[in-house]
Tab-separated table of C-alpha atoms in Angstrom:
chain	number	residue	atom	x	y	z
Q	1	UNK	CA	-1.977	18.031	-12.235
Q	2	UNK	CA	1.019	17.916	-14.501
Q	3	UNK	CA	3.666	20.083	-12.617
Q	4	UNK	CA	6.252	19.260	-16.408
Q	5	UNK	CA	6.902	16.889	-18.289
Q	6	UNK	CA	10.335	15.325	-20.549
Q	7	UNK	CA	10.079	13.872	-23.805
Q	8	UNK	CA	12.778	11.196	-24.198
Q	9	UNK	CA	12.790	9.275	-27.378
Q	10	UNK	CA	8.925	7.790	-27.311
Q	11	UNK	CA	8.833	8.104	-24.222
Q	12	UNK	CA	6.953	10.888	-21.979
Q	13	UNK	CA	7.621	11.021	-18.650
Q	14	UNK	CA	5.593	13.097	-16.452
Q	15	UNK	CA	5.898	14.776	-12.909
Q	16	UNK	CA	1.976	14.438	-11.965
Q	17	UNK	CA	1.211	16.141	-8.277
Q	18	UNK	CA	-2.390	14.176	-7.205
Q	19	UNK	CA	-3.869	15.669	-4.006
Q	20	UNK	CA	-6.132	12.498	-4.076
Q	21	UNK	CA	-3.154	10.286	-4.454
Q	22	UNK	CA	-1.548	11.651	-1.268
Q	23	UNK	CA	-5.097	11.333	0.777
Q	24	UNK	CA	-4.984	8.008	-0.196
Q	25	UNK	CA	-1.741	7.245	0.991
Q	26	UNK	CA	-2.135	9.090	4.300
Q	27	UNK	CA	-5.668	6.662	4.342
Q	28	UNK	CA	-3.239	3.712	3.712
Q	29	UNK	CA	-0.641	4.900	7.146
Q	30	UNK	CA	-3.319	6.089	9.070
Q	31	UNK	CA	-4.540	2.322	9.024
Q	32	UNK	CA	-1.131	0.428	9.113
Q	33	UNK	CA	1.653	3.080	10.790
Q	34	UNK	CA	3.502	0.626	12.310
Q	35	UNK	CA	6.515	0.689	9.795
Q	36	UNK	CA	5.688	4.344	8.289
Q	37	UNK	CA	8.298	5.799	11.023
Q	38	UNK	CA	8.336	9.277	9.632
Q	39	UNK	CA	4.488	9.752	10.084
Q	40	UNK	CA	3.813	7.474	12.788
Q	41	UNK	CA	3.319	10.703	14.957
Q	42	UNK	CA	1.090	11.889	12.590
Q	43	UNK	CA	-0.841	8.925	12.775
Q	44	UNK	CA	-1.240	8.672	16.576
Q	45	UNK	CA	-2.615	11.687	16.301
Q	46	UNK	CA	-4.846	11.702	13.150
Q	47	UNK	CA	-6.005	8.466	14.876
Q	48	UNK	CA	-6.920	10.553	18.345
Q	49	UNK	CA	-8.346	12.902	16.761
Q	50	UNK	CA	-10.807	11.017	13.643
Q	51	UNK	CA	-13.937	9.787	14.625
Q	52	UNK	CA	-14.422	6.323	15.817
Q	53	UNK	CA	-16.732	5.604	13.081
Q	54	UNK	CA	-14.613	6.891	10.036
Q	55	UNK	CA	-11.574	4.945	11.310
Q	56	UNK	CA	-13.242	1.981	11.386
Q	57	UNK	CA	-14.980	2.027	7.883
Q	58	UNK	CA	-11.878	3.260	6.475
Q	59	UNK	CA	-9.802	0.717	7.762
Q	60	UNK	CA	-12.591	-2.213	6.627
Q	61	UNK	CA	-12.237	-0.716	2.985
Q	62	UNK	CA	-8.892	-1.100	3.783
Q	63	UNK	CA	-8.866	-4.659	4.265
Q	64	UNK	CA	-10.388	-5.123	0.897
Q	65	UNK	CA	-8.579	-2.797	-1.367
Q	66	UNK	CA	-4.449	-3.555	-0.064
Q	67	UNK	CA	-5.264	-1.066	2.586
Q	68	UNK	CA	-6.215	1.349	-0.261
Q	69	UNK	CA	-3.323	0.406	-2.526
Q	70	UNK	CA	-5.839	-0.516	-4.733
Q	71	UNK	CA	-7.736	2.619	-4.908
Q	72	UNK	CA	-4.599	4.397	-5.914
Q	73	UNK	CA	-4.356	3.368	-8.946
Q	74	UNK	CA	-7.326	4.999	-10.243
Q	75	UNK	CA	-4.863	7.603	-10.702
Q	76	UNK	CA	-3.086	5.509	-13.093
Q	77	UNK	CA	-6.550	4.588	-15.226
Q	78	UNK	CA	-8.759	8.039	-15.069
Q	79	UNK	CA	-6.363	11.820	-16.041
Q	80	UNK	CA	-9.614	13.395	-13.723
Q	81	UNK	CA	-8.617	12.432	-10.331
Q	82	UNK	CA	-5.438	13.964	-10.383
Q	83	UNK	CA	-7.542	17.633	-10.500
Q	84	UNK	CA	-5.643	19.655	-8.044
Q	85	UNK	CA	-9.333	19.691	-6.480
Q	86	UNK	CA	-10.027	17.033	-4.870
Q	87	UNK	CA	-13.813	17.459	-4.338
Q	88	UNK	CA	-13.693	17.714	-7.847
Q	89	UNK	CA	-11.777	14.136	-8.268
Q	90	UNK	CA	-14.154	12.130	-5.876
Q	91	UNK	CA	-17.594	13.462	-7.909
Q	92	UNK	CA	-15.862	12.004	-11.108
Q	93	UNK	CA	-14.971	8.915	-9.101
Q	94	UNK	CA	-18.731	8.967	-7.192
Q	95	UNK	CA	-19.661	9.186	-11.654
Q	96	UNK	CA	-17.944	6.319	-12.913
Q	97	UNK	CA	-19.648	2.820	-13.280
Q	98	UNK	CA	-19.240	0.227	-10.769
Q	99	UNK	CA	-17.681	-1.944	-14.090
Q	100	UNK	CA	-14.918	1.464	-14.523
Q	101	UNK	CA	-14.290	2.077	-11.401
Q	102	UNK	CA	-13.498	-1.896	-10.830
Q	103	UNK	CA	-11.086	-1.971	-13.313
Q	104	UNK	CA	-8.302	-0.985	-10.260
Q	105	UNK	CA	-9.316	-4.630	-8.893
Q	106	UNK	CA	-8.112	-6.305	-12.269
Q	107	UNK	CA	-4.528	-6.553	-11.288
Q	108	UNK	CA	-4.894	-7.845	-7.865
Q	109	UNK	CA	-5.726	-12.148	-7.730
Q	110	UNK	CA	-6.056	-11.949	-4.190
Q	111	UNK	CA	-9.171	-9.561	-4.308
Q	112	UNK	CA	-11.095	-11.272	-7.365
Q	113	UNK	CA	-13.300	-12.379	-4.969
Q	114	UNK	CA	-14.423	-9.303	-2.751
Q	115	UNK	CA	-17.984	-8.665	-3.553
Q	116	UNK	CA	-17.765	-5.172	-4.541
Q	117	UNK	CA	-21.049	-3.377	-5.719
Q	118	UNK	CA	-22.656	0.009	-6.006
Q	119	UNK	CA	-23.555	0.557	-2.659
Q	120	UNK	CA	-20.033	0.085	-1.288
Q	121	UNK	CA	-18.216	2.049	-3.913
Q	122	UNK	CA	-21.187	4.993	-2.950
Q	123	UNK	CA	-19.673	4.289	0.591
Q	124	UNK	CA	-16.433	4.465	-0.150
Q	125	UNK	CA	-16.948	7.947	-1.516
Q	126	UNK	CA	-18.749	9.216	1.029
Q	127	UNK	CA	-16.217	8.340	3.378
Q	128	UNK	CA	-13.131	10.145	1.620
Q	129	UNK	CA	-15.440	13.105	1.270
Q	130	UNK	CA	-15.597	13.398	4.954
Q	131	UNK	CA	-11.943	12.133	5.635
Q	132	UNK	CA	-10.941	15.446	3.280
Q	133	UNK	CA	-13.131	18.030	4.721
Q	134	UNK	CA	-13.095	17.822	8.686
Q	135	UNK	CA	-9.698	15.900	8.980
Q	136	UNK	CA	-7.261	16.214	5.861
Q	137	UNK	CA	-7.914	19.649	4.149
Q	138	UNK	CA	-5.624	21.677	6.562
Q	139	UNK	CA	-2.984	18.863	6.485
Q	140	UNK	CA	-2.742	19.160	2.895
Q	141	UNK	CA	-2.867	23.044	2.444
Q	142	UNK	CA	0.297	22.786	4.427
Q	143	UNK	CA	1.794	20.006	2.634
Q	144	UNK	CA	0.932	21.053	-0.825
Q	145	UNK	CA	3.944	23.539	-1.665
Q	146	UNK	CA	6.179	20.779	-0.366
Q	147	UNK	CA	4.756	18.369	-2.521
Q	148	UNK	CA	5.110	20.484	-5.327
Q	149	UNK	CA	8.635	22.018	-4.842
Q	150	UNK	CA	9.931	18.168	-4.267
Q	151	UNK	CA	8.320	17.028	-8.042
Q	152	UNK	CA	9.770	20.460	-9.697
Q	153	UNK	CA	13.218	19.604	-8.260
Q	154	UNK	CA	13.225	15.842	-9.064
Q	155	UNK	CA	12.080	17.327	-12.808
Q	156	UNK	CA	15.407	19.222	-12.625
Q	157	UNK	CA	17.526	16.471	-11.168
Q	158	UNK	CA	15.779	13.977	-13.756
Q	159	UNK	CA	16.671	16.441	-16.721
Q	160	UNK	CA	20.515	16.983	-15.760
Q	161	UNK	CA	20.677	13.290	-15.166
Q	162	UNK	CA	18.904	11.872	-17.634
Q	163	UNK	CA	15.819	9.431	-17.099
Q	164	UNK	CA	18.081	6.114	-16.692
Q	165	UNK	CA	20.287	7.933	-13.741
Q	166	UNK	CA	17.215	9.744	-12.050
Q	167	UNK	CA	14.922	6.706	-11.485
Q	168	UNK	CA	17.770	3.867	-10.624
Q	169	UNK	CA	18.342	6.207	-7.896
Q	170	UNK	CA	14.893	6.547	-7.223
Q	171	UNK	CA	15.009	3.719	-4.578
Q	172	UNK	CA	17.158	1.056	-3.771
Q	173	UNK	CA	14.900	-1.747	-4.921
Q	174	UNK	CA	14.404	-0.274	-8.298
Q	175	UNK	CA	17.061	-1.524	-11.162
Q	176	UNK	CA	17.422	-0.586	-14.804
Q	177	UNK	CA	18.276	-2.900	-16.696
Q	178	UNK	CA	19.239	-2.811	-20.340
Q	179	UNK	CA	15.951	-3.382	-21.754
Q	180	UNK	CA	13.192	-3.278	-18.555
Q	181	UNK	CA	12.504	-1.293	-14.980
Q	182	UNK	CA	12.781	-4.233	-12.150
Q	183	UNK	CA	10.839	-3.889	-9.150
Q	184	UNK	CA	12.081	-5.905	-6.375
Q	185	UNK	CA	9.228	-6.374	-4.364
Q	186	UNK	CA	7.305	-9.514	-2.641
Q	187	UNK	CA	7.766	-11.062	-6.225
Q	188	UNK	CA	9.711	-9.524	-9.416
Q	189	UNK	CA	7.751	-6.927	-11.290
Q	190	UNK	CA	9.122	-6.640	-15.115
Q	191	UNK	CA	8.280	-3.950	-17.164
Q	192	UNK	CA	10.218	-3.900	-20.519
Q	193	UNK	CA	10.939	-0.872	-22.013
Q	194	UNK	CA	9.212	-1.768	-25.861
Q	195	UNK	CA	6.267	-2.042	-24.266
Q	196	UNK	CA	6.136	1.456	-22.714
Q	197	UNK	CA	5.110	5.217	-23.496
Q	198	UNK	CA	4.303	6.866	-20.860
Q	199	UNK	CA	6.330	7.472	-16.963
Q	200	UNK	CA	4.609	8.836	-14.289
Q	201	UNK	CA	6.450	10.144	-11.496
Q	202	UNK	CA	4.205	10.818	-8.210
Q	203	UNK	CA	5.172	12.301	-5.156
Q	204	UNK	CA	4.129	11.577	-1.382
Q	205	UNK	CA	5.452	12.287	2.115
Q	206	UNK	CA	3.394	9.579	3.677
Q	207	UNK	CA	4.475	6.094	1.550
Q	208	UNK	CA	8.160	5.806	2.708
Q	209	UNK	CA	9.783	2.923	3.052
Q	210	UNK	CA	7.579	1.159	0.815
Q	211	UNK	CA	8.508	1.090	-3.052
Q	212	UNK	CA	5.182	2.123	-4.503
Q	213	UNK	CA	4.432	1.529	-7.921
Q	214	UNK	CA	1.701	0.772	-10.698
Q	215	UNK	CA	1.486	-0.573	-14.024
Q	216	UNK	CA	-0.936	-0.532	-16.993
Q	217	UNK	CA	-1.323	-0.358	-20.608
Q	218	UNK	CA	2.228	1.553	-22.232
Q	219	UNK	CA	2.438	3.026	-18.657
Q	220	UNK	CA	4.616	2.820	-15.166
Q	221	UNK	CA	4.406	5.044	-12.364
Q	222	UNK	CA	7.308	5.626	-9.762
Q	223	UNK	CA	6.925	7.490	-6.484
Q	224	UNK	CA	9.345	9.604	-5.228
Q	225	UNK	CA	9.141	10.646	-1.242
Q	226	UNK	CA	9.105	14.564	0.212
Q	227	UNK	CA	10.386	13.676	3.826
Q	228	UNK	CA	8.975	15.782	6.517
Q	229	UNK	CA	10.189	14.630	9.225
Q	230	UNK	CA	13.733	13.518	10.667
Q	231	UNK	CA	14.097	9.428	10.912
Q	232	UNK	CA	13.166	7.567	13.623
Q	233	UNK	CA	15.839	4.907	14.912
Q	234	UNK	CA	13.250	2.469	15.775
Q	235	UNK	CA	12.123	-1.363	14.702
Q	236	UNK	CA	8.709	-1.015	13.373
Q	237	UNK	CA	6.446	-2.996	15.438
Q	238	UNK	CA	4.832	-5.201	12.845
Q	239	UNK	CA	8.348	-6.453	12.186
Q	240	UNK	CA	9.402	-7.102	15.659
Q	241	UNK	CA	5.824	-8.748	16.107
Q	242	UNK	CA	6.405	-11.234	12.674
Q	243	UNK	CA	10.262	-11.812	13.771
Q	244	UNK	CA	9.143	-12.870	17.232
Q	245	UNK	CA	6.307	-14.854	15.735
Q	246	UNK	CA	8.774	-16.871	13.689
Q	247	UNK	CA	11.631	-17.350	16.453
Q	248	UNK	CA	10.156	-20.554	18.085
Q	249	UNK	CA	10.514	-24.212	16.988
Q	250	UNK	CA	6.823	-25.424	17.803
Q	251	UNK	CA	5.581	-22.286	15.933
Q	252	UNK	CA	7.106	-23.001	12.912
Q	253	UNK	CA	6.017	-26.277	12.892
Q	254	UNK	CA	2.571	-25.272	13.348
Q	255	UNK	CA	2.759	-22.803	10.163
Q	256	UNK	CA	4.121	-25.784	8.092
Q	257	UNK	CA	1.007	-27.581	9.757
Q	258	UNK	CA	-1.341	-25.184	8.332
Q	259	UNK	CA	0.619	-24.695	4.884
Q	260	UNK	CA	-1.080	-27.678	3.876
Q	261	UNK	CA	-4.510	-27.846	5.651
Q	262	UNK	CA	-6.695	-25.678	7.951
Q	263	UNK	CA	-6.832	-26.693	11.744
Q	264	UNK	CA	-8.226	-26.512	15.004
Q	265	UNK	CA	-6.277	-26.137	18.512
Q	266	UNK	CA	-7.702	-29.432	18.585
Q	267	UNK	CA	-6.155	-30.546	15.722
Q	268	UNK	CA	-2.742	-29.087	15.687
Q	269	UNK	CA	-2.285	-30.396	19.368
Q	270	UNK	CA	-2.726	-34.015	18.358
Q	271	UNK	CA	-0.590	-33.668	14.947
Q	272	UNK	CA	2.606	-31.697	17.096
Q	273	UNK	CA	1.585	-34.246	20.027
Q	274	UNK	CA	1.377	-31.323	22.770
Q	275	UNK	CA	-1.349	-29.878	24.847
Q	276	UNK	CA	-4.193	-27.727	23.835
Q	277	UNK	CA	-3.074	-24.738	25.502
Q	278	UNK	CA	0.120	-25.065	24.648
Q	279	UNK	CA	-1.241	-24.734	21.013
Q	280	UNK	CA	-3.415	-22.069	22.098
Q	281	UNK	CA	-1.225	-19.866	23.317
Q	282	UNK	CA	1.256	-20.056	20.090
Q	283	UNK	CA	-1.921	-19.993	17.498
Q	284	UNK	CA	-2.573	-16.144	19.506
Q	285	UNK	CA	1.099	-15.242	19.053
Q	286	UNK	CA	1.120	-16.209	14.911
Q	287	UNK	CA	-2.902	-14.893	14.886
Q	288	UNK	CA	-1.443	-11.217	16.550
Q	289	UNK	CA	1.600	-10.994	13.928
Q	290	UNK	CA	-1.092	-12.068	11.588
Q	291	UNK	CA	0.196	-15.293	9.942
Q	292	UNK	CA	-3.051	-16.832	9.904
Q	293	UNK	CA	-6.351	-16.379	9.690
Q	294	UNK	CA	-9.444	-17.631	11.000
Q	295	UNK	CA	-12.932	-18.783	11.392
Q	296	UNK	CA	-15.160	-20.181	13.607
Q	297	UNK	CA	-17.011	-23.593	12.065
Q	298	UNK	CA	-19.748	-25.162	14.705
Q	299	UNK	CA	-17.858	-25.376	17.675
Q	300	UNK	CA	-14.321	-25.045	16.752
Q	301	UNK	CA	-12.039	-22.557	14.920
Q	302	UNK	CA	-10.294	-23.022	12.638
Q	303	UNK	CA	-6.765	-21.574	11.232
Q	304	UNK	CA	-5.174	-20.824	8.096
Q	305	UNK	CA	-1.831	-19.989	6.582
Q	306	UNK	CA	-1.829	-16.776	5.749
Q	307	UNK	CA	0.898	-17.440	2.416
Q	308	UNK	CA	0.755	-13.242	1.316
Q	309	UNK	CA	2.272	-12.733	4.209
Q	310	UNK	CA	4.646	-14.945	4.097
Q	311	UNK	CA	5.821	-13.765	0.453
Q	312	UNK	CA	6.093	-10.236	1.513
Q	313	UNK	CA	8.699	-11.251	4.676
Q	314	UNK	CA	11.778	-10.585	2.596
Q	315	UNK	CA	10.263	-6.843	1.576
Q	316	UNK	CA	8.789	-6.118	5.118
Q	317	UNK	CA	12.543	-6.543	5.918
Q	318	UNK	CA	14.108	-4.567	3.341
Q	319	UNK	CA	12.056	-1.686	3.946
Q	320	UNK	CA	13.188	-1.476	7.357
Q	321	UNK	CA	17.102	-2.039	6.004
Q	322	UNK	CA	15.941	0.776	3.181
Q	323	UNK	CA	14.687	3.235	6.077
């Protein structure tokens, strides 16, 4: 739902208020909270309250869409499921071919391989259906006017500003340059200016600290942030878990052990020269802050470098400095 929109040179930029787009992202925390500090209340106790069941398929779809990142951005491709109903946004989603509504996956090299057919995109449906009407109706009927107010005023800041001014201070990792939008993220996104026409601005008081954002065809979207809640001076744990993981001489030598080939405890021990369960018990501490993966084989599991994570270090850090 378009709450207004500017026309600047050939450029429209529009204030668009998606309920779906805010499910979504309260999907994406109730799976990850750990560095979400202004909702991790929420989550604990969304998560006590859910079903068993529905948290656990939502957070496997999770796994397979950027913990529903992915699913976003049908937003960004399809006008209809930003209806300010969302029952009426999932039937056109539940409508679209499995070749449309895998378009979203086009962007992401990391999920090229997910084998994603009809039945799982009819599951994924079903799911959000149920998610909205027993758990996140109320929460959004009391969230909505928020939602709303916060897009109207960043309309009026944005006109008395001008564009430029409103979205550099969008967040700090955004920059306006001359000629393109920079989005410092886990790598440099670039989107030049000649190649745009359209600016979405979404709202959301569940995505801070990250710096959400899509592109597509003569389009960006920004995200600004309704807070809710007053911040929380803590260390999100998923930091303090990846920090730890990296503060230890044999572990590091491990992860530049797996950079270049998978490995057993078995393995590892003999190439480091230590003991198998001295191994062991470092492979659990990088497996828990989840800098590797891994499978069993026969008898033997093995490990693997887990390089996204690795990239996204330097963000997972700024978004704590950001907070």
């Amino acid at each position: 739902m378009r709450i207004n929109t500017i026309n600047k040179d050939n450029w429209k930029v529009e204030f668009v208020y998606s309920p779906l787009f805010e499910m979504l992202c309260s999907i994406h925390v109730l799976i990850s909270p750990e560095h979400h500090l202004e909702r991790i209340i929420w989550a604990k106790d969304m998560r006590d309250n859910i079903s068993e069941e529905l948290y656990k398929n939502l957070a496997k779809i999770g796994k397979i869409t950027c913990e529903w990142c992915v699913i976003m951005d049908l937003c960004n491709i399809y006008e209809k499921c930003d209806d300010f109903n969302i029952m009426a946004s999932l039937d056109f989603m539940d409508d679209l071919s499995l070749d449309d509504f895998k378009r979203v996956f086009q962007k992401y090299d990391e999920l090229r391989e997910v084998c994603f057919n009809q039945i799982l995109k009819k599951s994924i449906i079903r799911m959000l259906k149920e998610y909205y009407i027993i758990y996140f109706d109320k929460e959004l009927r009391y969230i909505e006017p928020l939602l709303i107010r916060c897009l109207k005023r960043d309309y009026d800041i944005c006109n008395k500003k001008g564009v430029f001014v409103y979205i550099d201070e969008l967040h700090s990792r955004i920059e306006v340059t001359k000629d393109a939008f920079l989005f410092h993220k886990f790598t440099l996104f670039t989107i030049p200016f000649n190649k745009l026409k359209t600016l979405i601005i979404r709202v959301s008081s569940f995505i801070s600290p990250h710096l959400l954002m899509d592109y597509g065809e003569e389009m960006v979207q920004f995200t600004t942030t309704a807070h809710l809640n007053m911040k929380i001076e803590k260390v999100p744990v998923d930091l303090l878990k990846l920090m730890k993981a990296l503060s230890d001489e044999t572990r590091l030598k491990i992860i530049r052990q797996l950079r270049k080939n998978k490995g057993s405890t078995q393995s590892i021990a003999k190439e480091l020269n230590l003991t198998e369960a001295c191994i062991s018990k470092h492979l659990k501490m990088l497996y828990d802050a989840e800098l590797l993966y891994k499978e069993r084989m026969g008898n033997y599991i093995y490990y693997y470098f887990n390089t996204f994570l690795i990239d996204r270090i330097p963000l997972v850090l700024y978004e704590y400095l950001d907070y």
